[in-house]
Structures are given as C-alpha cells and as structure tokens.
Coordinates of C-alpha atoms in Angstrom, one line a residue:
Chain A
X1 CA 83.5 96.6 63.6
X2 CA 82.5 98.8 65.5
X3 CA 83.9 99.1 69.2
X4 CA 80.5 98.6 70.8
X5 CA 77.8 96.4 69.1
X6 CA 74.8 95.7 71.2
X7 CA 72.3 92.6 69.0
X8 CA 69.0 91.6 70.2
X9 CA 69.9 92.5 73.7
X10 CA 67.0 91.5 76.2
X11 CA 67.0 92.3 79.8
X12 CA 64.1 91.7 82.4
X13 CA 63.5 92.4 85.9
X14 CA 61.1 90.2 87.2
X15 CA 58.8 90.2 84.7
X16 CA 58.9 93.5 84.0
X17 CA 60.1 93.9 80.0
X18 CA 63.0 96.6 80.8
X19 CA 65.2 96.2 77.4
X20 CA 63.5 94.5 74.2
X21 CA 65.6 93.6 71.3
X22 CA 67.9 96.4 71.9
X23 CA 70.5 96.6 68.5
X24 CA 73.1 99.4 68.7
X25 CA 76.7 99.4 67.2
X26 CA 78.9 102.7 68.3
X27 CA 82.3 103.4 66.7
X28 CA 85.8 104.5 68.2
X29 CA 85.4 108.3 68.7
X30 CA 81.5 108.3 68.3
X31 CA 79.0 110.5 70.4
X32 CA 76.1 109.0 71.7
X33 CA 73.2 110.9 73.0
X34 CA 70.6 108.4 74.6
X35 CA 66.8 110.4 75.9
X36 CA 63.5 109.0 76.4
X37 CA 61.2 109.3 79.4
X38 CA 61.8 108.0 82.7
X39 CA 62.0 104.4 82.9
X40 CA 62.6 103.8 78.9
X41 CA 65.2 102.1 79.8
X42 CA 68.1 104.3 78.3
X43 CA 69.9 103.4 82.0
X44 CA 69.6 100.3 82.3
X45 CA 70.8 100.2 78.3
X46 CA 74.6 101.2 79.2
X47 CA 74.6 99.7 82.2
X48 CA 74.4 96.5 80.9
X49 CA 77.6 97.8 78.9
X50 CA 79.9 97.3 81.2
X51 CA 77.8 95.1 83.1
X52 CA 76.5 96.4 86.1
X53 CA 73.2 94.8 85.0
X54 CA 73.4 91.7 83.3
X55 CA 71.3 90.8 80.0
X56 CA 69.5 87.2 79.9
X57 CA 69.4 87.5 75.9
X58 CA 71.5 89.2 73.1
X59 CA 75.0 89.8 72.9
X60 CA 77.3 92.6 73.8
X61 CA 80.7 92.9 72.8
X62 CA 83.1 95.9 74.0
X63 CA 86.3 96.4 72.0
X64 CA 85.9 92.7 70.4
X65 CA 85.4 91.1 73.7
X66 CA 81.8 89.3 74.2
X67 CA 80.5 90.2 77.9
X68 CA 79.4 86.9 79.8
X69 CA 79.1 86.3 83.5
X70 CA 82.7 85.6 83.3
X71 CA 84.1 87.6 86.3
X72 CA 87.7 87.9 84.5
X73 CA 85.6 89.2 81.3
X74 CA 83.8 91.1 83.2
X75 CA 86.9 93.1 85.0
X76 CA 88.4 93.3 81.4
X77 CA 85.9 95.4 79.7
X78 CA 85.2 97.7 82.8
X79 CA 89.1 98.6 82.9
X80 CA 88.2 99.9 79.2
X81 CA 84.7 102.1 80.5
X82 CA 84.6 104.7 82.6
X83 CA 81.5 105.4 83.9
X84 CA 79.9 108.6 85.6
X85 CA 76.7 108.3 88.0
X86 CA 74.0 110.9 88.5
X87 CA 74.6 110.7 92.1
X88 CA 78.5 111.3 91.7
X89 CA 79.3 107.9 94.2
X90 CA 82.2 109.3 95.3
X91 CA 84.1 107.5 98.3
X92 CA 83.3 109.9 101.0
X93 CA 85.8 108.5 103.4
X94 CA 88.9 109.4 101.0
X95 CA 90.1 112.4 99.4
X96 CA 89.5 113.9 96.1
X97 CA 93.0 112.3 95.2
X98 CA 92.8 108.7 96.4
X99 CA 89.7 108.9 94.9
X100 CA 91.1 109.3 91.7
X101 CA 94.6 107.4 92.3
X102 CA 92.4 104.0 93.8
X103 CA 92.0 102.1 90.8
X104 CA 94.8 102.9 88.8
X105 CA 96.8 101.5 92.0
X106 CA 95.1 98.2 93.0
X107 CA 93.5 97.4 89.3
X108 CA 96.1 98.6 87.2
X109 CA 98.9 98.6 89.2
X110 CA 100.4 101.4 88.8
X111 CA 103.2 102.7 91.2
X112 CA 101.9 105.4 93.7
X113 CA 103.6 108.8 92.9
X114 CA 102.9 107.9 89.0
X115 CA 99.5 107.4 89.6
X116 CA 99.2 110.6 91.7
X117 CA 100.5 112.5 88.8
X118 CA 98.2 111.1 86.2
X119 CA 95.1 112.0 88.9
X120 CA 96.6 115.7 89.4
X121 CA 96.8 116.1 85.5
X122 CA 93.5 115.3 85.3
X123 CA 92.4 117.0 88.1
X124 CA 93.5 120.2 86.6
X125 CA 91.7 119.0 83.2
X126 CA 88.2 119.2 84.8
X127 CA 90.1 122.2 86.4
X128 CA 89.4 121.3 90.3
X129 CA 93.1 120.6 91.2
X130 CA 93.4 122.8 93.8
X131 CA 90.9 120.8 96.0
X132 CA 92.5 117.6 95.6
X133 CA 93.4 116.8 99.4
X134 CA 89.7 117.7 100.2
X135 CA 87.1 115.0 101.3
X136 CA 84.1 114.7 99.1
X137 CA 81.7 116.4 101.3
X138 CA 83.5 119.5 101.3
X139 CA 82.4 119.8 97.3
X140 CA 79.8 121.2 95.6
X141 CA 77.7 118.7 93.4
X142 CA 78.7 120.1 90.3
X143 CA 82.6 119.7 91.7
X144 CA 81.6 116.1 92.8
X145 CA 80.7 115.5 89.5
X146 CA 84.1 116.3 87.9
X147 CA 86.0 115.0 90.0
X148 CA 83.7 111.6 89.1
X149 CA 84.8 112.3 85.3
X150 CA 88.2 112.4 86.2
X151 CA 88.3 109.9 88.4
X152 CA 87.2 107.8 85.4
X153 CA 89.5 108.7 83.4
X154 CA 92.2 108.1 85.2
X155 CA 91.6 104.2 83.9
X156 CA 92.3 105.5 80.9
X157 CA 89.0 104.1 79.4
X158 CA 88.1 103.9 75.5
X159 CA 84.7 104.6 76.4
X160 CA 82.7 106.9 78.6
X161 CA 79.3 106.3 79.8
X162 CA 77.5 109.1 81.6
X163 CA 74.3 108.2 82.9
X164 CA 71.9 111.5 83.8
X165 CA 75.4 113.2 84.7
X166 CA 73.6 116.8 85.5
X167 CA 70.1 115.4 86.7
X168 CA 71.0 116.0 90.4
X169 CA 72.5 119.7 90.1
X170 CA 71.8 122.9 91.2
X171 CA 70.8 124.5 87.7
X172 CA 73.9 126.8 88.2
X173 CA 76.3 123.9 88.3
X174 CA 74.9 121.8 85.2
X175 CA 77.1 123.8 82.6
X176 CA 80.7 123.7 84.8
X177 CA 80.1 119.5 83.9
X178 CA 78.4 120.2 80.3
X179 CA 81.7 122.2 79.4
X180 CA 83.5 119.5 80.4
X181 CA 81.7 116.7 78.7
X182 CA 81.6 118.9 75.8
X183 CA 85.4 119.7 75.9
X184 CA 86.1 115.4 76.4
X185 CA 83.8 115.0 73.3
X186 CA 86.6 117.4 71.7
X187 CA 89.0 115.5 72.3
X188 CA 87.9 112.4 70.5
X189 CA 87.0 110.1 72.8
X190 CA 83.9 107.8 72.7
X191 CA 81.1 108.8 74.8
X192 CA 77.5 107.4 75.5
X193 CA 75.4 109.9 77.5
X194 CA 72.3 109.0 78.7
X195 CA 70.8 113.4 79.3
X196 CA 68.0 115.7 79.3
X197 CA 70.2 118.0 78.2
X198 CA 69.1 118.4 74.7
X199 CA 71.4 121.6 73.6
X200 CA 74.8 119.4 74.4
X201 CA 73.2 116.6 72.6
X202 CA 73.3 119.0 69.5
X203 CA 75.9 120.5 70.0
X204 CA 78.2 117.7 70.1
X205 CA 76.1 114.4 69.6
X206 CA 76.7 112.4 66.1
X207 CA 73.8 110.2 66.8
X208 CA 71.4 111.1 69.2
X209 CA 69.0 107.6 70.1
X210 CA 65.3 107.9 71.4
X211 CA 64.3 105.2 73.7
X212 CA 60.8 104.6 75.0
X213 CA 59.2 100.9 76.8
X214 CA 62.7 99.2 76.4
X215 CA 63.4 100.0 72.8
X216 CA 65.0 102.2 70.7
X217 CA 62.1 103.9 68.8
X218 CA 64.2 106.4 66.7
X219 CA 67.9 107.5 66.2
X220 CA 69.5 109.9 63.8
X221 CA 71.8 112.7 63.0
X222 CA 71.0 115.6 65.7
X223 CA 70.3 118.2 63.0
X224 CA 67.7 115.3 61.6
X225 CA 66.6 114.3 64.6
X226 CA 65.3 117.4 66.0
X227 CA 64.3 119.3 62.9
X228 CA 61.9 116.5 61.3
X229 CA 61.2 113.3 64.1
X230 CA 59.8 110.8 62.1
X231 CA 57.7 108.8 64.6
X232 CA 54.9 110.0 66.5
X233 CA 56.5 108.9 69.8
X234 CA 59.4 111.1 69.2
X235 CA 57.8 113.8 67.8
X236 CA 55.1 113.6 71.2
X237 CA 58.1 113.6 73.7
X238 CA 60.5 116.7 72.0
X239 CA 57.1 118.9 72.1
X240 CA 56.8 118.0 75.5
X241 CA 60.8 119.0 76.7
X242 CA 61.6 121.8 74.0
X243 CA 59.6 124.8 74.6
Chain B
X1 CA 54.4 146.9 94.6
X2 CA 57.5 148.9 94.2
X3 CA 60.6 146.6 92.7
X4 CA 63.7 146.5 95.1
X5 CA 67.5 146.2 94.0
X6 CA 69.7 145.6 97.1
X7 CA 72.7 148.5 96.6
X8 CA 75.3 147.5 98.9
X9 CA 75.8 144.1 100.2
X10 CA 75.3 142.8 103.3
X11 CA 78.9 141.5 105.4
X12 CA 78.4 138.5 107.6
X13 CA 78.2 139.0 111.3
X14 CA 78.7 136.6 114.2
X15 CA 76.0 135.2 115.7
X16 CA 74.4 136.4 119.3
X17 CA 75.4 134.5 122.1
X18 CA 72.2 131.4 123.0
X19 CA 71.1 132.8 126.5
X20 CA 71.8 130.3 129.1
X21 CA 69.9 128.9 130.9
X22 CA 70.6 129.8 134.5
X23 CA 71.2 126.7 137.2
X24 CA 68.5 127.6 139.1
X25 CA 66.2 127.8 136.1
X26 CA 67.6 124.5 135.4
X27 CA 66.9 122.6 138.4
X28 CA 63.7 124.5 139.4
X29 CA 62.0 125.9 136.5
X30 CA 58.9 124.1 136.5
X31 CA 57.2 121.0 138.5
X32 CA 58.8 118.1 137.0
X33 CA 62.6 119.5 137.6
X34 CA 61.7 120.5 140.8
X35 CA 60.3 117.5 142.0
X36 CA 63.3 115.4 140.9
X37 CA 65.8 118.0 141.9
X38 CA 63.9 117.9 145.9
X39 CA 64.1 113.7 145.7
X40 CA 67.8 113.2 144.4
X41 CA 68.7 116.4 147.0
X42 CA 66.9 113.9 149.9
X43 CA 68.1 111.0 149.1
X44 CA 71.9 112.4 149.0
X45 CA 70.6 113.8 152.4
X46 CA 69.4 110.5 153.9
X47 CA 72.3 108.2 152.0
X48 CA 76.0 110.5 152.1
X49 CA 76.2 109.9 155.9
X50 CA 75.7 106.4 156.3
X51 CA 78.2 105.8 153.4
X52 CA 80.7 108.3 154.7
X53 CA 80.4 107.0 158.2
X54 CA 80.7 103.2 157.3
X55 CA 83.6 103.5 154.3
X56 CA 85.5 106.5 156.0
X57 CA 85.0 107.0 160.3
X58 CA 84.8 103.6 160.8
X59 CA 86.1 101.7 157.9
X60 CA 89.0 99.7 159.0
X61 CA 92.0 100.4 156.5
X62 CA 94.7 97.6 158.0
X63 CA 94.8 94.9 160.2
X64 CA 93.5 91.4 161.0
X65 CA 90.1 89.9 159.8
X66 CA 89.5 89.7 163.7
X67 CA 88.9 93.6 163.9
X68 CA 86.5 93.9 161.3
X69 CA 83.4 93.3 162.9
X70 CA 81.2 95.2 160.6
X71 CA 80.7 98.6 161.9
X72 CA 82.6 100.1 158.7
X73 CA 83.8 99.1 156.0
X74 CA 86.6 96.4 155.7
X75 CA 89.4 97.7 153.9
X76 CA 92.1 96.0 155.2
X77 CA 90.8 92.8 153.4
X78 CA 91.5 94.7 150.3
X79 CA 94.7 95.5 151.4
X80 CA 95.8 91.9 151.8
X81 CA 93.9 89.6 149.2
X82 CA 94.1 92.2 146.2
X83 CA 97.0 90.5 145.1
X84 CA 95.1 86.8 144.7
X85 CA 91.3 89.4 143.5
X86 CA 94.1 90.3 140.8
X87 CA 96.0 87.2 139.9
X88 CA 93.5 84.2 141.5
X89 CA 96.0 81.1 142.4
X90 CA 98.9 82.2 140.3
X91 CA 101.9 80.9 142.2
X92 CA 102.6 84.4 144.5
X93 CA 106.6 84.2 143.8
X94 CA 105.9 84.2 140.1
X95 CA 103.1 87.3 139.9
X96 CA 105.8 89.3 137.7
X97 CA 104.6 87.0 134.9
X98 CA 101.2 88.3 135.2
X99 CA 101.9 91.8 135.5
X100 CA 104.0 91.5 132.7
X101 CA 101.1 90.3 130.5
X102 CA 98.6 93.2 131.8
X103 CA 101.6 95.7 130.8
X104 CA 101.9 94.0 127.6
X105 CA 98.0 94.2 126.6
X106 CA 97.4 97.8 128.0
X107 CA 100.8 99.0 126.0
X108 CA 99.7 97.4 123.0
X109 CA 95.9 98.7 123.5
X110 CA 97.3 102.4 124.2
X111 CA 99.9 102.0 120.9
X112 CA 96.6 100.7 118.7
X113 CA 94.4 104.2 119.8
X114 CA 95.0 106.8 117.5
X115 CA 94.2 106.0 113.9
X116 CA 97.4 107.2 112.2
X117 CA 98.6 103.2 113.8
X118 CA 96.0 101.2 112.2
X119 CA 98.5 99.8 109.9
X120 CA 99.6 96.2 109.3
X121 CA 102.6 96.2 111.4
X122 CA 100.7 97.2 114.1
X123 CA 98.5 93.7 113.7
X124 CA 101.5 92.1 113.5
X125 CA 103.0 93.6 116.9
X126 CA 99.8 92.2 118.3
X127 CA 100.4 88.8 117.5
X128 CA 103.8 89.0 118.8
X129 CA 102.8 90.5 121.7
X130 CA 99.8 87.8 122.7
X131 CA 102.1 84.9 121.8
X132 CA 104.6 86.4 124.5
X133 CA 102.3 87.7 126.7
X134 CA 101.0 83.7 126.8
X135 CA 104.5 82.5 127.4
X136 CA 105.2 84.7 129.9
X137 CA 101.7 83.2 132.0
X138 CA 102.9 79.3 131.1
X139 CA 106.1 79.4 131.0
X140 CA 108.1 76.1 130.3
X141 CA 110.3 77.7 127.7
X142 CA 113.6 79.8 128.7
X143 CA 113.5 78.5 132.4
X144 CA 110.3 80.2 133.4
X145 CA 108.7 77.2 135.5
X146 CA 105.6 76.1 133.6
X147 CA 101.8 77.3 135.1
X148 CA 98.9 75.4 133.7
X149 CA 96.3 77.7 132.7
X150 CA 94.1 75.5 135.7
X151 CA 96.1 77.8 137.8
X152 CA 95.7 80.8 136.0
X153 CA 93.2 83.5 137.3
X154 CA 92.2 87.5 138.1
X155 CA 92.6 90.3 135.7
X156 CA 94.9 88.2 133.3
X157 CA 92.2 85.7 132.5
X158 CA 89.7 88.6 132.0
X159 CA 92.1 89.9 129.7
X160 CA 93.1 87.4 127.9
X161 CA 89.1 86.4 127.1
X162 CA 87.9 89.9 126.1
X163 CA 91.2 90.8 123.8
X164 CA 91.4 87.0 122.0
X165 CA 87.3 86.7 122.2
X166 CA 87.5 90.4 120.1
X167 CA 90.0 90.2 118.2
X168 CA 89.0 86.8 116.7
X169 CA 85.5 87.1 116.6
X170 CA 85.9 90.4 114.8
X171 CA 87.1 88.9 111.1
X172 CA 85.0 86.3 111.8
X173 CA 82.1 88.6 112.4
X174 CA 83.6 90.6 109.6
X175 CA 83.5 86.9 107.2
X176 CA 80.0 85.8 108.9
X177 CA 78.2 89.7 108.0
X178 CA 79.7 89.4 104.4
X179 CA 78.3 85.6 103.7
X180 CA 75.2 86.8 104.7
X181 CA 75.1 88.9 101.8
X182 CA 77.0 86.3 99.4
X183 CA 74.7 85.7 95.9
X184 CA 75.7 82.1 96.8
X185 CA 73.1 80.2 98.5
X186 CA 75.3 78.0 100.6
X187 CA 77.4 80.5 102.0
X188 CA 74.7 82.5 103.0
X189 CA 72.8 79.8 104.7
X190 CA 75.2 78.9 106.4
X191 CA 76.2 81.8 107.6
X192 CA 72.9 83.2 108.5
X193 CA 72.1 79.4 110.6
X194 CA 75.9 79.8 112.8
X195 CA 74.9 83.3 113.0
X196 CA 71.1 82.6 113.9
X197 CA 72.5 79.7 116.1
X198 CA 74.5 81.1 118.2
X199 CA 72.3 84.3 118.9
X200 CA 70.2 81.7 120.3
X201 CA 71.6 80.1 122.7
X202 CA 72.3 81.9 126.0
X203 CA 76.0 82.6 126.4
X204 CA 76.1 80.3 129.8
X205 CA 74.7 77.2 127.6
X206 CA 77.3 77.5 124.9
X207 CA 79.9 78.0 127.4
X208 CA 78.2 74.4 128.9
X209 CA 78.2 72.8 125.5
X210 CA 82.1 73.8 125.0
X211 CA 82.8 72.7 128.4
X212 CA 81.0 70.1 129.7
X213 CA 80.0 68.0 126.6
X214 CA 82.7 68.9 123.8
X215 CA 85.3 67.2 125.9
X216 CA 82.5 63.9 126.3
X217 CA 82.1 63.8 122.5
X218 CA 86.3 64.1 121.4
X219 CA 87.9 60.7 121.4
X220 CA 89.6 59.5 124.5
X221 CA 93.2 61.3 124.8
X222 CA 92.4 64.2 123.2
X223 CA 92.3 67.0 125.5
X224 CA 91.7 70.7 124.5
X225 CA 92.7 72.9 127.3
X226 CA 89.5 74.3 129.4
X227 CA 90.9 77.8 129.0
X228 CA 90.6 77.5 125.3
X229 CA 87.3 75.7 124.9
X230 CA 85.9 78.8 127.1
X231 CA 87.6 81.1 124.5
X232 CA 86.3 79.2 121.4
X233 CA 82.7 79.5 122.8
X234 CA 83.1 83.1 123.3
X235 CA 85.3 84.0 120.2
X236 CA 82.1 82.2 118.1
X237 CA 79.8 84.4 120.6
X238 CA 81.0 87.5 119.8
X239 CA 81.3 86.9 116.7
X240 CA 77.6 86.6 115.9
X241 CA 76.5 89.7 117.3
X242 CA 79.3 91.5 115.8
X243 CA 78.7 90.0 112.5
X244 CA 74.2 91.5 113.3
X245 CA 75.8 94.8 114.0
X246 CA 78.2 95.0 110.9
X247 CA 75.4 93.8 108.6
X248 CA 73.4 97.1 109.9
X249 CA 76.4 98.9 108.2
X250 CA 76.4 97.0 105.3
X251 CA 72.7 97.5 105.0
X252 CA 73.1 101.2 105.0
X253 CA 75.2 101.7 102.4
X254 CA 74.0 103.7 99.3
X255 CA 74.9 101.1 96.5
X256 CA 76.3 103.6 94.0
X257 CA 79.3 103.0 96.7
X258 CA 79.6 99.0 95.2
X259 CA 78.5 100.1 91.9
X260 CA 81.2 102.5 91.4
X261 CA 83.8 100.4 92.7
X262 CA 82.5 97.7 90.3
X263 CA 82.5 100.0 87.4
X264 CA 85.9 101.1 88.1
X265 CA 87.0 97.4 87.5
X266 CA 88.2 96.6 91.3
X267 CA 88.2 92.6 92.4
X268 CA 85.2 91.7 94.2
X269 CA 88.1 91.6 97.9
X270 CA 89.7 95.5 97.1
X271 CA 86.2 96.6 96.8
X272 CA 84.9 95.3 99.8
X273 CA 88.3 96.0 101.8
X274 CA 88.8 99.7 100.6
X275 CA 85.3 101.1 99.9
X276 CA 82.7 98.5 101.5
X277 CA 84.4 97.9 105.2
X278 CA 85.5 101.4 106.1
X279 CA 82.3 102.9 105.1
X280 CA 80.4 100.1 106.9
X281 CA 82.4 100.0 110.2
X282 CA 82.4 103.9 110.7
X283 CA 78.0 103.9 110.5
X284 CA 78.0 101.3 113.1
X285 CA 80.8 102.3 115.7
X286 CA 77.9 103.2 119.0
X287 CA 76.4 99.8 118.5
X288 CA 79.7 97.9 118.0
X289 CA 81.4 99.6 121.2
X290 CA 78.0 98.5 123.0
X291 CA 78.8 95.0 122.2
X292 CA 82.2 95.6 122.7
X293 CA 81.4 96.3 126.4
X294 CA 78.8 93.9 126.9
X295 CA 81.4 91.4 125.7
X296 CA 84.1 92.6 128.1
X297 CA 81.5 92.0 130.9
X298 CA 80.6 88.6 129.7
X299 CA 83.9 87.3 130.5
X300 CA 82.6 87.1 133.5
X301 CA 80.4 84.3 133.2
X302 CA 83.3 81.9 132.9
X303 CA 83.2 81.0 136.3
X304 CA 80.7 78.8 135.5
X305 CA 83.3 76.4 134.1
X306 CA 85.5 76.9 136.7
X307 CA 87.7 79.2 135.2
X308 CA 88.9 81.7 137.7
X309 CA 88.6 85.3 136.3
X310 CA 88.9 88.5 137.9
X311 CA 84.8 87.9 139.8
X312 CA 85.5 84.9 140.1
X313 CA 88.5 85.0 141.7
X314 CA 86.9 87.6 144.1
X315 CA 85.0 85.1 145.3
X316 CA 87.1 82.6 146.3
X317 CA 88.9 85.4 148.1
X318 CA 85.4 86.0 150.0
X319 CA 85.0 82.0 150.9
X320 CA 89.0 82.5 153.4
X321 CA 87.5 81.8 157.1
X322 CA 89.6 84.4 158.5
X323 CA 88.2 87.6 157.3
X324 CA 84.2 88.2 157.5
X325 CA 83.7 87.9 153.7
X326 CA 83.4 91.8 152.6
X327 CA 80.8 91.6 149.9
X328 CA 80.2 94.8 149.0
X329 CA 84.4 96.1 149.2
X330 CA 85.2 93.5 147.1
X331 CA 82.5 93.3 144.9
X332 CA 82.7 97.4 144.6
X333 CA 86.5 97.0 143.8
X334 CA 86.4 94.8 141.1
X335 CA 83.2 97.1 139.5
X336 CA 85.8 99.9 140.0
X337 CA 88.1 97.8 137.7
X338 CA 85.2 96.6 135.4
X339 CA 84.0 100.7 134.7
X340 CA 87.7 101.6 134.1
X341 CA 87.4 99.9 131.2
X342 CA 84.1 99.8 130.0
X343 CA 84.2 103.6 130.7
X344 CA 87.2 104.1 128.8
X345 CA 86.7 101.7 125.9
X346 CA 83.0 104.1 125.6
X347 CA 85.5 107.6 125.9
X348 CA 88.0 106.0 123.2
X349 CA 85.3 105.8 121.2
X350 CA 83.4 108.4 121.2
X351 CA 87.0 110.3 120.4
X352 CA 87.5 108.2 117.4
X353 CA 83.7 109.4 115.8
X354 CA 84.8 113.1 116.6
X355 CA 88.1 112.7 114.8
X356 CA 85.7 112.8 111.6
X357 CA 88.2 110.1 109.8
X358 CA 86.4 109.7 107.0
X359 CA 85.5 113.3 105.1
X360 CA 83.1 115.4 106.3
X361 CA 79.3 115.4 105.8
X362 CA 79.1 111.7 105.5

C-alpha cells in the first residue's frame, strides 16, 4: 500500500468546488511535483494531506492512518508530515534555534539539550547553523525559508510538503532554497512539492502532477510530461511557462 | 547612450548630520507657533505669581485649622491628615500593617518589571505575597488584632482593587478573548454575551448591582464582604475591556502563525500559549496600557458603594469641622499619587516596547 493515499477527494469553499474527485497515491521515497495555474487546487490538495484544510468527500490516509476530524488522529498524522509554507511562517518572537526546538520539546517531549543538538545538526545541514541565535526578522527570505525546512525536519517526518516554497523569494535566493530541496530529495525523503520551478521538477521529480480547475489533468514522469504532454490544457500551460 | 562600468567600489560613508531647528524657529517659526507661544507665555505670566503667592509665600505649612484663613494654601492640613488620607479609618496604632501591604505590593511590582523575571515562580510570589498582605490587613491570625474590611481605607484599598481586579481580570480576559474566537458556537456566544453585556453597563451601575442588588437576592445568612463584591465587579469589568483589546491583537495575527503551529502538530493549548498569545499581547501593549491606566482611576468609583479608597478617604478627611476644608490641596495631593502610579505604568510600558522582546522587524 502506498504511503499517502487520496481516493475520490472532494472539497468545497462555500459553493466553489475546489478539489474534484482527486485520486493520488504516493509511495515512500517518491518525489512528486504538483504544478498548475493559480486557483487550480494544488495548495488545497497538499493542505488536505496534513488536515490544515478539511475535505468533504473521499478518503485520505497517511502511513496507514485514515484522516478524520478527530484531533488525536490529526495530530498523529501531522507528527509524520512536515510542511514548508510560501511565506515561511517562522515564529518571529522566537530565535531560529527556538523555532526548531519548539515542536520536538512540546510535542515529542524530547529533552531540551537533545532537541538543541538535533536542531543544530539540521541547521548545519541547511547551512545556517551560525545564525541559530538570531531572530527570523534578522534573516533574508532565503535564509528564513531554509530555517523553515530545518524546523519541519526537526520533527523527523516521513513526508515533506512544500507549498510554493520559492514563490516569495527574490530571484537570487531561489537557488539556495532549491539546492536544499534537491539535497533532501537525494536523501530519500518522500516529498510533495507545489512549485513553478520546472527545472527542479525535471531534476528530482519521480512524477509531475498537473492540476487545473480542482482536478488532476495529467500525471507522468517528468521526461514524458515535458517532452510529450497529452492533454491540450497541459500543452497550453507548458507553452505559457516554458520559453 | 554610452555604456558604464563601475571601476572602483564606493565605501559606505556616515550620513550628514540632520540640520537642527533653532529654538527660536521652533517657537516663532510661523504664525501658528508664534501665536501659541505668546498665548502660553501670557498665561504663565498671568497665573504664575498667584500660584506662587498662594502655594509658597502665603502657604501655611504647620499649625492648627484656625490658622488657615484662606489667604494661602493650607499645607498644614495635609501634614495633619495625610495618615488618614492614606489609610482611612484603619486603627491608627496599626498603621504598620497597611504600610506592610503597600511595601509588599510595590516590592512585588518592582521585582516583576524586568522581563527576565517573567516566570512561574514570580506568579507564585504574587499569590503568596497577596495572601500575606491581605492577612496582614485583616488580622485575626498570629495574634494580630482583627480589622474588618469596613475599616480598611485609603491607598491600600486602591492598591488592592487595582492589583486584584487587573491581576484576576487579565486571565479572565484571555479566556473571554479566546472564547470569542472559538469554533464552538455555544462558547463563542456566551463570551460575546458576557463581554458586550458588561461593556454595555456603566461601571457605576455594575457596582450598584453587585453591591446592592446581589445581597438582596442572596439567601438570608449568606453575606459576602463589601470589598469582595466591589472587587468582583471591577474584575469582570476590566476583563471585558481587556478582552476586547486582546481580540485586536489576536485578529492582527497572520493566519500562517497558527497554521505553522498546527503543521508542527502542536496541541491547541501549546499553540495558544507559546505562539498566539505572546505575539497577540505584544502587539497590543499600547491599548493595554491605556485600559490599565483607566482601571487604576476607575477604582475611585467604589466610593459610591461606601468603600474608603484613596479618593473617598480624602473626602472624609475634608469633613473635619476643625479645618476649613482645603479642597485644592487635598485633591492635588491625591492627584499626585494617582499621577505617580499612572505615569510609572506608562513609562514602564514604553520601556517594555523598546526592549524589542520579540525580535527585530516584527
């Protein structure tokens, strides 16, 4: 059985049908890139996987646990699913190190010293260890996003969700974040990335998922997806973003 | 157009000094400044001599009530009556007890000011300190003569009402503000009803309800202390106002903060305590200060239900027929005490805001 299973998932915002019969399964270690125009439901899709959004119909299971509205179930799933946001969402009143140790200490009940060791090793891994005692406001966007990745990794998740992680960054900083993500992909992490970085998709994705109007339009290996898109909508989208 | 390539990098230089406006230009720089300067100057010239001759030259600094003829300020009155104004009708031989309460409260306050002392042990120090201070005032323990709350008065009553109504009102306000944002409809509407109900009432009528109607409604034999009743009214009143201030801070918080905490699997309580509240409170320090200062002065309204706070004790002191009732001097003295309290609070919160407790570029 796949690690993440979405089966016939539907979601509405009021009367707006945001996700339409979405079915997707992701194996452990797989790297999925989800792309599509704004409002196509790609962010909603990955936000349903850690229950930041509730879905109305269909089933979602993560690591064999079916998502319900029960808070214990939700918290259990979230422990194994890390998330990185477009706007970083670091906690501005805590230092970089405190941002990273907060959840291990308060959720996993790990001792402070141990949590700090783990956080420092991950901050080193995203090449930002020397900034550990600063506050988020003192860091550049690219540095903040790398901290956000380390913060999520500190919970030692089985899956990482990326919701347009480079869209809020200056062009010069996009690469430093992508490099970390490529590195992470190389380590065997299961990843679902909503992104417009097609170079990244080509380089690391096992599968590219194209969404439009709340539905999955096309799904294929990057090679086949970019070389020979099948659906008209996919071709149209690719012709807009690839020059 | 020709091309350009920078061949040597420009080192950073210090900024030029901003031109300071001369004092003359500040005072007489334009028509509005000139007019305001002249009006204020004229007012000072007209009033200052009278004030100086009343307060200093003709002031009576010591002596009996008969020596105060009205030509100058009767400072002798304050000299004779300040213990009564400060401590009300508390037994004069026992003044060390209200002084003890004042010392405990001021000591705890000073200790709690630096953010490094904001920890659980400080909270316990307040709980124990308050119990000790109140036991000291009430007596009946450890051989202390019992003094009923009816005999408490002056500054201790003002401090008790201020500290306890705000100290107990703040956690209640947090509960109300969070409840108001709850997804549970029942909780939400109860909180809205409490907040709006209390904010819709003037404090005076709330004090009346609690002090006069409540005893009538309670069964015979069940008597709740008058000070306690007033304290309950002040607590829920301050809680309702503080809750609305906090709501502003909660609403001003970016959604992403709560989502990031959720995504990290933090429980609701951890998220609220560690992420939401610290940021929400730090955003509303100026309006919180405002509410606190207003509540300090609101304690003077308890005179309407027969409690002797600082202001009522001053009024009672003025009723002494042996003295010519020097209103200005007495109220000036009381105003000075309120000013010291309120101004200290304001300066402290300005300092706290400058401490940049929550990182740069919030």
